[in-house]
mmCIF file of C-alpha atoms in Angstrom:
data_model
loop_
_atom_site.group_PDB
_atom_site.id
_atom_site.type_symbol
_atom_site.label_atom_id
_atom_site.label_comp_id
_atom_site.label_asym_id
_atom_site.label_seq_id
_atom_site.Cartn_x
_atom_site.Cartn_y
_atom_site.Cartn_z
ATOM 1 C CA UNK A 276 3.384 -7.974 22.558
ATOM 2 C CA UNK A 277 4.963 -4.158 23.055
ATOM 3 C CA UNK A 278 5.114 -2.671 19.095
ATOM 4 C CA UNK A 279 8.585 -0.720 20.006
ATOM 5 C CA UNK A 280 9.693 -0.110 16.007
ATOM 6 C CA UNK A 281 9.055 3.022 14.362
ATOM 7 C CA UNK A 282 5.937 2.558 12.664
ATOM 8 C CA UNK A 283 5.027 3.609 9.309
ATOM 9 C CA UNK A 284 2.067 5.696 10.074
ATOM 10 C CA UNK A 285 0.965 7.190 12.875
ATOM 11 C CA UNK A 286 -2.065 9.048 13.659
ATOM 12 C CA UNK A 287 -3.508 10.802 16.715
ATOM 13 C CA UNK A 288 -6.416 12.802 17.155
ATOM 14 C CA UNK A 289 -6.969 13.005 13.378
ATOM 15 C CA UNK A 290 -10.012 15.302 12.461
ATOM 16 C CA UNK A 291 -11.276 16.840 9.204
ATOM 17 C CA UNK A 292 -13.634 19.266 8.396
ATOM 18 C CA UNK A 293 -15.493 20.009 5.023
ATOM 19 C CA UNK A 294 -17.425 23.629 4.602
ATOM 20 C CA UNK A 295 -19.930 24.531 1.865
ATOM 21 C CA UNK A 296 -21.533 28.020 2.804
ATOM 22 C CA UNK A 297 -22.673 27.686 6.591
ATOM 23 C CA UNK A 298 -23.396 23.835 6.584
ATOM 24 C CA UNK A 299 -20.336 21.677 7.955
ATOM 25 C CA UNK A 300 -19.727 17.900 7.328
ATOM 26 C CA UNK A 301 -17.266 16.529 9.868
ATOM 27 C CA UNK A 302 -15.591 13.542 7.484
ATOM 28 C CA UNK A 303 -13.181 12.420 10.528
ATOM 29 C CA UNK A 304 -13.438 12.765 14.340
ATOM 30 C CA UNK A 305 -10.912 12.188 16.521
ATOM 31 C CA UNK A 306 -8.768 9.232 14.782
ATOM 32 C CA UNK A 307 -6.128 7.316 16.417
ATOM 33 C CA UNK A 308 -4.365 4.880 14.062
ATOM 34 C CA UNK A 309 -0.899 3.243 13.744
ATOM 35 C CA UNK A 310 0.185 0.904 11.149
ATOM 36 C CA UNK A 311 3.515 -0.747 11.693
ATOM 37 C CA UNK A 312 5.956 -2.006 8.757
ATOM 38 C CA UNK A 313 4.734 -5.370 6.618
ATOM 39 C CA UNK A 314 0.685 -5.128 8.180
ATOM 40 C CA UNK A 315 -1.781 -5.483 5.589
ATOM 41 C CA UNK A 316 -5.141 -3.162 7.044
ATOM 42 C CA UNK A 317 -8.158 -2.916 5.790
ATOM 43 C CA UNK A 318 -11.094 0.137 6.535
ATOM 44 C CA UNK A 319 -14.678 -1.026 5.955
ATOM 45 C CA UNK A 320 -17.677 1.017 5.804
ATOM 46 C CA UNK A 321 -20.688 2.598 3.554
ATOM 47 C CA UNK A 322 -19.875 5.334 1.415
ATOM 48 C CA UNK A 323 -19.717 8.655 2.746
ATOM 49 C CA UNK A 324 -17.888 7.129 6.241
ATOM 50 C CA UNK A 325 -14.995 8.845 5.983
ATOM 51 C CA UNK A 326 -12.483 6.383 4.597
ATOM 52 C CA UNK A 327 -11.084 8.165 1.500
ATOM 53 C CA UNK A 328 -10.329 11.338 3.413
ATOM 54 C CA UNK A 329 -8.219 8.609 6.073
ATOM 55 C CA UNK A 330 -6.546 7.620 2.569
ATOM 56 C CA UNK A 331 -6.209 11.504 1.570
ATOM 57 C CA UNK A 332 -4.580 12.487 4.631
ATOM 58 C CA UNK A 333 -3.048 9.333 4.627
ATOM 59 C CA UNK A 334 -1.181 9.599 1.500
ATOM 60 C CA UNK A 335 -0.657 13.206 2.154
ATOM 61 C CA UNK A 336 -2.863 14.771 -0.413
ATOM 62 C CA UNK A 337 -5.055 16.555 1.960
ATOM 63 C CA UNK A 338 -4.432 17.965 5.316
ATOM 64 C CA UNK A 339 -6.412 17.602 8.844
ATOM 65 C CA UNK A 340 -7.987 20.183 10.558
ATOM 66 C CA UNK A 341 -6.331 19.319 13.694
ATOM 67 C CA UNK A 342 -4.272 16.230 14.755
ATOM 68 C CA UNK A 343 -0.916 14.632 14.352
ATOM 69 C CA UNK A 344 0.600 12.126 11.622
ATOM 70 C CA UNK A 345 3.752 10.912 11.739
ATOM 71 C CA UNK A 346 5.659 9.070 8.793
ATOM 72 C CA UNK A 347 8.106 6.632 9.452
ATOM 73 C CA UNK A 348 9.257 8.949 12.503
ATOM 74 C CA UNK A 349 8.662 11.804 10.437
ATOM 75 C CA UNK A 350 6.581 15.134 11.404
ATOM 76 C CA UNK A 351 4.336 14.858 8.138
ATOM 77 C CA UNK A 352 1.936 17.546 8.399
ATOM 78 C CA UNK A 353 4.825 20.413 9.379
ATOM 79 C CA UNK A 354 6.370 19.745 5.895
ATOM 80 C CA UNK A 355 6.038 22.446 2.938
ATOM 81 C CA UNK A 356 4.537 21.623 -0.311
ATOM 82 C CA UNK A 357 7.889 20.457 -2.376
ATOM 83 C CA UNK A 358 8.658 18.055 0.523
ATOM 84 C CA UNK A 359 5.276 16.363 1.193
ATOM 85 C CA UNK A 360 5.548 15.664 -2.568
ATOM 86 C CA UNK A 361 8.803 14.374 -2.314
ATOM 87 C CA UNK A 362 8.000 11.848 0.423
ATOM 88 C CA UNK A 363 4.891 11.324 -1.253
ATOM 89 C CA UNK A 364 6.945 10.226 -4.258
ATOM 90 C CA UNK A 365 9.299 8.857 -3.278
ATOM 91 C CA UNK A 366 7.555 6.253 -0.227
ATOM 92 C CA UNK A 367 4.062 6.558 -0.832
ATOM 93 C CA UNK A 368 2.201 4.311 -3.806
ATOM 94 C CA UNK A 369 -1.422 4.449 -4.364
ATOM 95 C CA UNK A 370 -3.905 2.235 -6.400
ATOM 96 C CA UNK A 371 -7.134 4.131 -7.288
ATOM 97 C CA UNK A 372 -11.012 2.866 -7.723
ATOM 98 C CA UNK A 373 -10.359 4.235 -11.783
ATOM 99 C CA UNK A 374 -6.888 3.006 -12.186
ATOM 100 C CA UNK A 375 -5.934 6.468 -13.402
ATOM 101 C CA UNK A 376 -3.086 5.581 -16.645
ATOM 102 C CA UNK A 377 -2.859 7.896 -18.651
ATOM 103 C CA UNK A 378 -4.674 6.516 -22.137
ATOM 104 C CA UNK A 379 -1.325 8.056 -24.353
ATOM 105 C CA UNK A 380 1.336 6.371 -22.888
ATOM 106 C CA UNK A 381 1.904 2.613 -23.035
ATOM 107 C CA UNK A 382 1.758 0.184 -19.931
ATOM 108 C CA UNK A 383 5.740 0.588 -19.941
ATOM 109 C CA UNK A 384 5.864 4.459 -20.025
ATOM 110 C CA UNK A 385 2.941 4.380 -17.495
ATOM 111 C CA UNK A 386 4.799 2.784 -14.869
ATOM 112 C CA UNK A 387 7.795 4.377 -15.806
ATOM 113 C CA UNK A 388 6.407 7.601 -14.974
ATOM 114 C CA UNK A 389 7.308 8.003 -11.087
ATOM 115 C CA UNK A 390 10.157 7.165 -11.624
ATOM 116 C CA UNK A 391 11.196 9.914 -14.342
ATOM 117 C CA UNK A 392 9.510 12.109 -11.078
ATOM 118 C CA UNK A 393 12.299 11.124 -9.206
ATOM 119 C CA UNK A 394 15.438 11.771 -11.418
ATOM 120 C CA UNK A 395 16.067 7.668 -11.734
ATOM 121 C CA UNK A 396 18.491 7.472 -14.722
ATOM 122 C CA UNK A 397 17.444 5.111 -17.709
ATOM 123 C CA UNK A 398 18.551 2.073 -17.285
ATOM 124 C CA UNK A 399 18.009 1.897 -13.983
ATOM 125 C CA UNK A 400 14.372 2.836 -14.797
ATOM 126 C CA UNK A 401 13.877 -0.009 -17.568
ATOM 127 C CA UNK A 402 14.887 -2.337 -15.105
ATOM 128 C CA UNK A 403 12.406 -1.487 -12.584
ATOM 129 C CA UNK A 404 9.928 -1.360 -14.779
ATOM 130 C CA UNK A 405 10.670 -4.995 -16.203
ATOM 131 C CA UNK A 406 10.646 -6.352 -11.943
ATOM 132 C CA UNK A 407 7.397 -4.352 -11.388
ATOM 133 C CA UNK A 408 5.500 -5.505 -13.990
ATOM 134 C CA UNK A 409 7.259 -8.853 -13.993
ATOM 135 C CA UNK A 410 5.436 -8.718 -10.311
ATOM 136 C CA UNK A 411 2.177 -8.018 -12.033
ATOM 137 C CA UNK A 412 2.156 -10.634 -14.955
ATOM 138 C CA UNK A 413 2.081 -7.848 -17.424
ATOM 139 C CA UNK A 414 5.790 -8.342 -18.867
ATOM 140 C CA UNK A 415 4.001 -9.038 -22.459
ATOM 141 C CA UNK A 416 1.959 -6.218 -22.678
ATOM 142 C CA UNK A 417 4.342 -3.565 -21.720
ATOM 143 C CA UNK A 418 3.756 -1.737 -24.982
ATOM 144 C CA UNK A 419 -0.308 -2.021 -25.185
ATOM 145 C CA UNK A 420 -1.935 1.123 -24.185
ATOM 146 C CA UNK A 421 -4.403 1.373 -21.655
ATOM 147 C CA UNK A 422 -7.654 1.207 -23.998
ATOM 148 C CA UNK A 423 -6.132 -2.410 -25.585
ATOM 149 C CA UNK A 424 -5.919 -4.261 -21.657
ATOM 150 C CA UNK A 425 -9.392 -5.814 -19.717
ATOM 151 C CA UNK A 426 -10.202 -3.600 -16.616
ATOM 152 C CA UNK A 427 -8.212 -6.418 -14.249
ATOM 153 C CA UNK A 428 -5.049 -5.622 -16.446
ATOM 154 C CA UNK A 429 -5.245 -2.189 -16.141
ATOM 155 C CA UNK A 430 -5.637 -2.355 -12.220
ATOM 156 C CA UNK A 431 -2.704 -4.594 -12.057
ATOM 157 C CA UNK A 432 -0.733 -2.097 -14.447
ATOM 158 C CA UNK A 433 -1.934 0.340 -11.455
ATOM 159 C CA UNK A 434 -0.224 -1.724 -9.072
ATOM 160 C CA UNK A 435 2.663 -1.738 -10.550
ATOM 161 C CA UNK A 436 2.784 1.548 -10.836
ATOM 162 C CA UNK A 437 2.238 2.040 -7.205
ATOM 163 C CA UNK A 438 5.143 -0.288 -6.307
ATOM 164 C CA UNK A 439 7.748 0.481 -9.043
ATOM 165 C CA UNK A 440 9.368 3.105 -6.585
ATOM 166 C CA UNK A 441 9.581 0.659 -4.055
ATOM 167 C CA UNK A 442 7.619 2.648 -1.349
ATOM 168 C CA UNK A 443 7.460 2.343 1.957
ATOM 169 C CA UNK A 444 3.060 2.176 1.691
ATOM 170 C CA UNK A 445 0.983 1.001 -0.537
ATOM 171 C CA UNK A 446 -2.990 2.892 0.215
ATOM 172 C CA UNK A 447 -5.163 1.285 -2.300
ATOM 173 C CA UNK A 448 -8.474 2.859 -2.776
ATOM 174 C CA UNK A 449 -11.431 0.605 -3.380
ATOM 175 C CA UNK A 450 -9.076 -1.238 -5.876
ATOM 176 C CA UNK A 451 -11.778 -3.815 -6.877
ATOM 177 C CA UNK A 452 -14.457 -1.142 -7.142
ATOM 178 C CA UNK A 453 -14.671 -1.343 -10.949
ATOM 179 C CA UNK A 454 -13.877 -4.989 -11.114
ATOM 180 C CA UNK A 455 -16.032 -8.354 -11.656
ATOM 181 C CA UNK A 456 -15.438 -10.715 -9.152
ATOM 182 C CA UNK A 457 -13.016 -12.573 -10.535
ATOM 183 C CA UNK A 458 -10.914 -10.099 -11.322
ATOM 184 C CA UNK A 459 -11.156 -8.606 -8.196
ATOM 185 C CA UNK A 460 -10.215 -11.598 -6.601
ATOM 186 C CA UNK A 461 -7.440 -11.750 -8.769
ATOM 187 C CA UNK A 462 -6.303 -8.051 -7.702
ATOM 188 C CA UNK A 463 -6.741 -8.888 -4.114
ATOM 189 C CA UNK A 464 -4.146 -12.091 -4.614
ATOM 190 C CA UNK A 465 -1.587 -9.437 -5.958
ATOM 191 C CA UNK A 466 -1.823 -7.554 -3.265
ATOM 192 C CA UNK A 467 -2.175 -10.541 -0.975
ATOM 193 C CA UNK A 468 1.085 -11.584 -2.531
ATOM 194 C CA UNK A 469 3.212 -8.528 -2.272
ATOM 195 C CA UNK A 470 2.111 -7.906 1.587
ATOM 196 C CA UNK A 471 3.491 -11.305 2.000
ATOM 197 C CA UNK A 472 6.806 -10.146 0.291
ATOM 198 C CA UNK A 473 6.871 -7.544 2.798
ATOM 199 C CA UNK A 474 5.028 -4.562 1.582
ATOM 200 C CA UNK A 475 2.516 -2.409 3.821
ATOM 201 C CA UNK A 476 -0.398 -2.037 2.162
ATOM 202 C CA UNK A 477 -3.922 -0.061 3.289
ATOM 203 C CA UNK A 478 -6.977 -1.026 1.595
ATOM 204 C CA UNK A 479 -10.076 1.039 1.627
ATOM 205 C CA UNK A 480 -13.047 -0.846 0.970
ATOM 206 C CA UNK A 481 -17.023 -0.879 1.454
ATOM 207 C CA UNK A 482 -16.444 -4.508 0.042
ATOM 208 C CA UNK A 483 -17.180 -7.369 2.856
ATOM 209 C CA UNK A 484 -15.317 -9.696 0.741
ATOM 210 C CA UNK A 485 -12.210 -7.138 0.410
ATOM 211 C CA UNK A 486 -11.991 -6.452 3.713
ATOM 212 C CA UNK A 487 -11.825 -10.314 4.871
ATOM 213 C CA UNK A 488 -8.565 -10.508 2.936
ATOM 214 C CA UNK A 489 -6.662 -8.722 5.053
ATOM 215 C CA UNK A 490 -4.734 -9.691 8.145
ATOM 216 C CA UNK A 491 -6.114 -6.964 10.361
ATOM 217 C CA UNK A 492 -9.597 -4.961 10.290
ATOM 218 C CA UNK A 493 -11.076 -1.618 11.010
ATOM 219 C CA UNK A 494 -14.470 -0.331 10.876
ATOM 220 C CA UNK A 495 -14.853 3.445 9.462
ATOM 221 C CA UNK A 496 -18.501 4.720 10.440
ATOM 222 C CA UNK A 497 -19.574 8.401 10.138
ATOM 223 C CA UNK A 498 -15.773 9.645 10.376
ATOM 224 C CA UNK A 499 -15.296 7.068 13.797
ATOM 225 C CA UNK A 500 -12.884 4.175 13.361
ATOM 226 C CA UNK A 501 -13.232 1.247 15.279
ATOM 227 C CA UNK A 502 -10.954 -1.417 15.273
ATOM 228 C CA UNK A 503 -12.417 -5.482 15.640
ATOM 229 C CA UNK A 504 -11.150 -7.562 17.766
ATOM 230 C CA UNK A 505 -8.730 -10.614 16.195
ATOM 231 C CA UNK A 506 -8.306 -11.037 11.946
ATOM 232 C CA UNK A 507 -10.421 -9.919 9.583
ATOM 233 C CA UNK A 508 -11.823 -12.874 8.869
ATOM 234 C CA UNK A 509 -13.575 -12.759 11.849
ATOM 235 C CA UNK A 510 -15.889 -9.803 10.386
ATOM 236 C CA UNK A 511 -19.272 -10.226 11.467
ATOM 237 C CA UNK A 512 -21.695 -11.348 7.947
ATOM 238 C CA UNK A 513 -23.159 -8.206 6.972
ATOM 239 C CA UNK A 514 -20.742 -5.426 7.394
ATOM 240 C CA UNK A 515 -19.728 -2.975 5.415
ATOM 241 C CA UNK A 516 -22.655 -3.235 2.695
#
């Protein structure tokens, strides 16, 4: 079937460079990639692949050294700094490996903080925060601080962090990576859960398991992505580890 919406994100030609003195390490070559509204992706592959530099550029914290990316129609890379952060705030959400709350705020003030970002008045901002972590199962610990929650708490206290704004993208960066397996599992049916209420969500993962969760699956090998044929749970056994 012809894809003839505006996707979300759009890549061509993506490549990025990293220097240190005369040696270079190409982290991307030559990536194509397009990710239309309400997909749930996944990137697979070892450490060192490429796949958090994807997310970087991605999420607009980093920039290619050639290529284009469009987001949601719009020329990403030609914007200044104040407006990649204001798209960035205001449609991007990402979930990170180390969850990343800050220890002296509680759970409520964590995922209120975007939102202050924005300029969202407060009551419109307590509200929000109630849905999102509503969404999360973390309405009764909204005033526990980071250091009282188990690590699968925290990561869903992530999440809603990454979703309070209501963004257009959710990148999630191996979001299980610090997890036992049951509480990654339990991570993965959040996200599982808000894809299905519509969300786009990228997942970086080196994570077999991870990767099978989502509804369509790319392979990330020494800054080459390759895309398999079908769903991701067709992944060959094996892959990614």
């Amino acid at each position: 079937m012809q894809r003839t919406a505006i996707p979300v994100l759009d890549m061509h030609g993506i490549s990025m460079v990293y220097r240190t003195g005369l040696v270079e390490t190409h982290a991307l070559r030559d990536v194509d990639l397009r990710i239309d509204e309400g997909e749930f992706v996944a990137v697979l592959g070892p450490s060192g692949a490429g796949k958090s530099s994807l997310l970087g550029i991605a999420g607009l914290l980093e920039a290619p050294a050639k290529g284009g990316y469009r987001f949601c129609g719009e020329d990403a890379l030609g914007l200044d700094d104040g407006a990649a952060s204001a798209l960035r705030c205001r449609s991007i959400g990402f979930v990170f490996q180390g969850f990343h709350l800050i220890p002296d705020l509680d759970i409520h003030n964590n995922v209120d903080l975007p939102l202050r970002l924005r300029g969202i008045g407060a009551g419109e901002r307590r509200r929000r925060v109630r849905e999102a972590l509503a969404r999360v199962g973390l309405e009764a610990r909204a005033r526990h601080f980071p250091a009282q929650l188990s690590g699968g708490q925290q990561q869903r206290a992530a999440i809603a962090r990454a979703i309070v704004g209501r963004p257009r993208l959710v990148l999630a960066d191996e979001p299980t990576g610090n997890l036992d397996s049951r509480m990654g599992q339990g991570v993965m049916d959040l996200l599982a859960g808000l894809n299905a209420a519509g969300s786009t969500i990228v997942v970086v993962t080196h994570d077999v398991a991870v990767a099978a969760r989502a509804h369509r699956l790319l392979h990330m090998i020494d800054g080459t992505l390759i895309e398999f044929p079908g769903t991701a749970g067709a992944l060959p056994a094996g892959r990614g580890r």
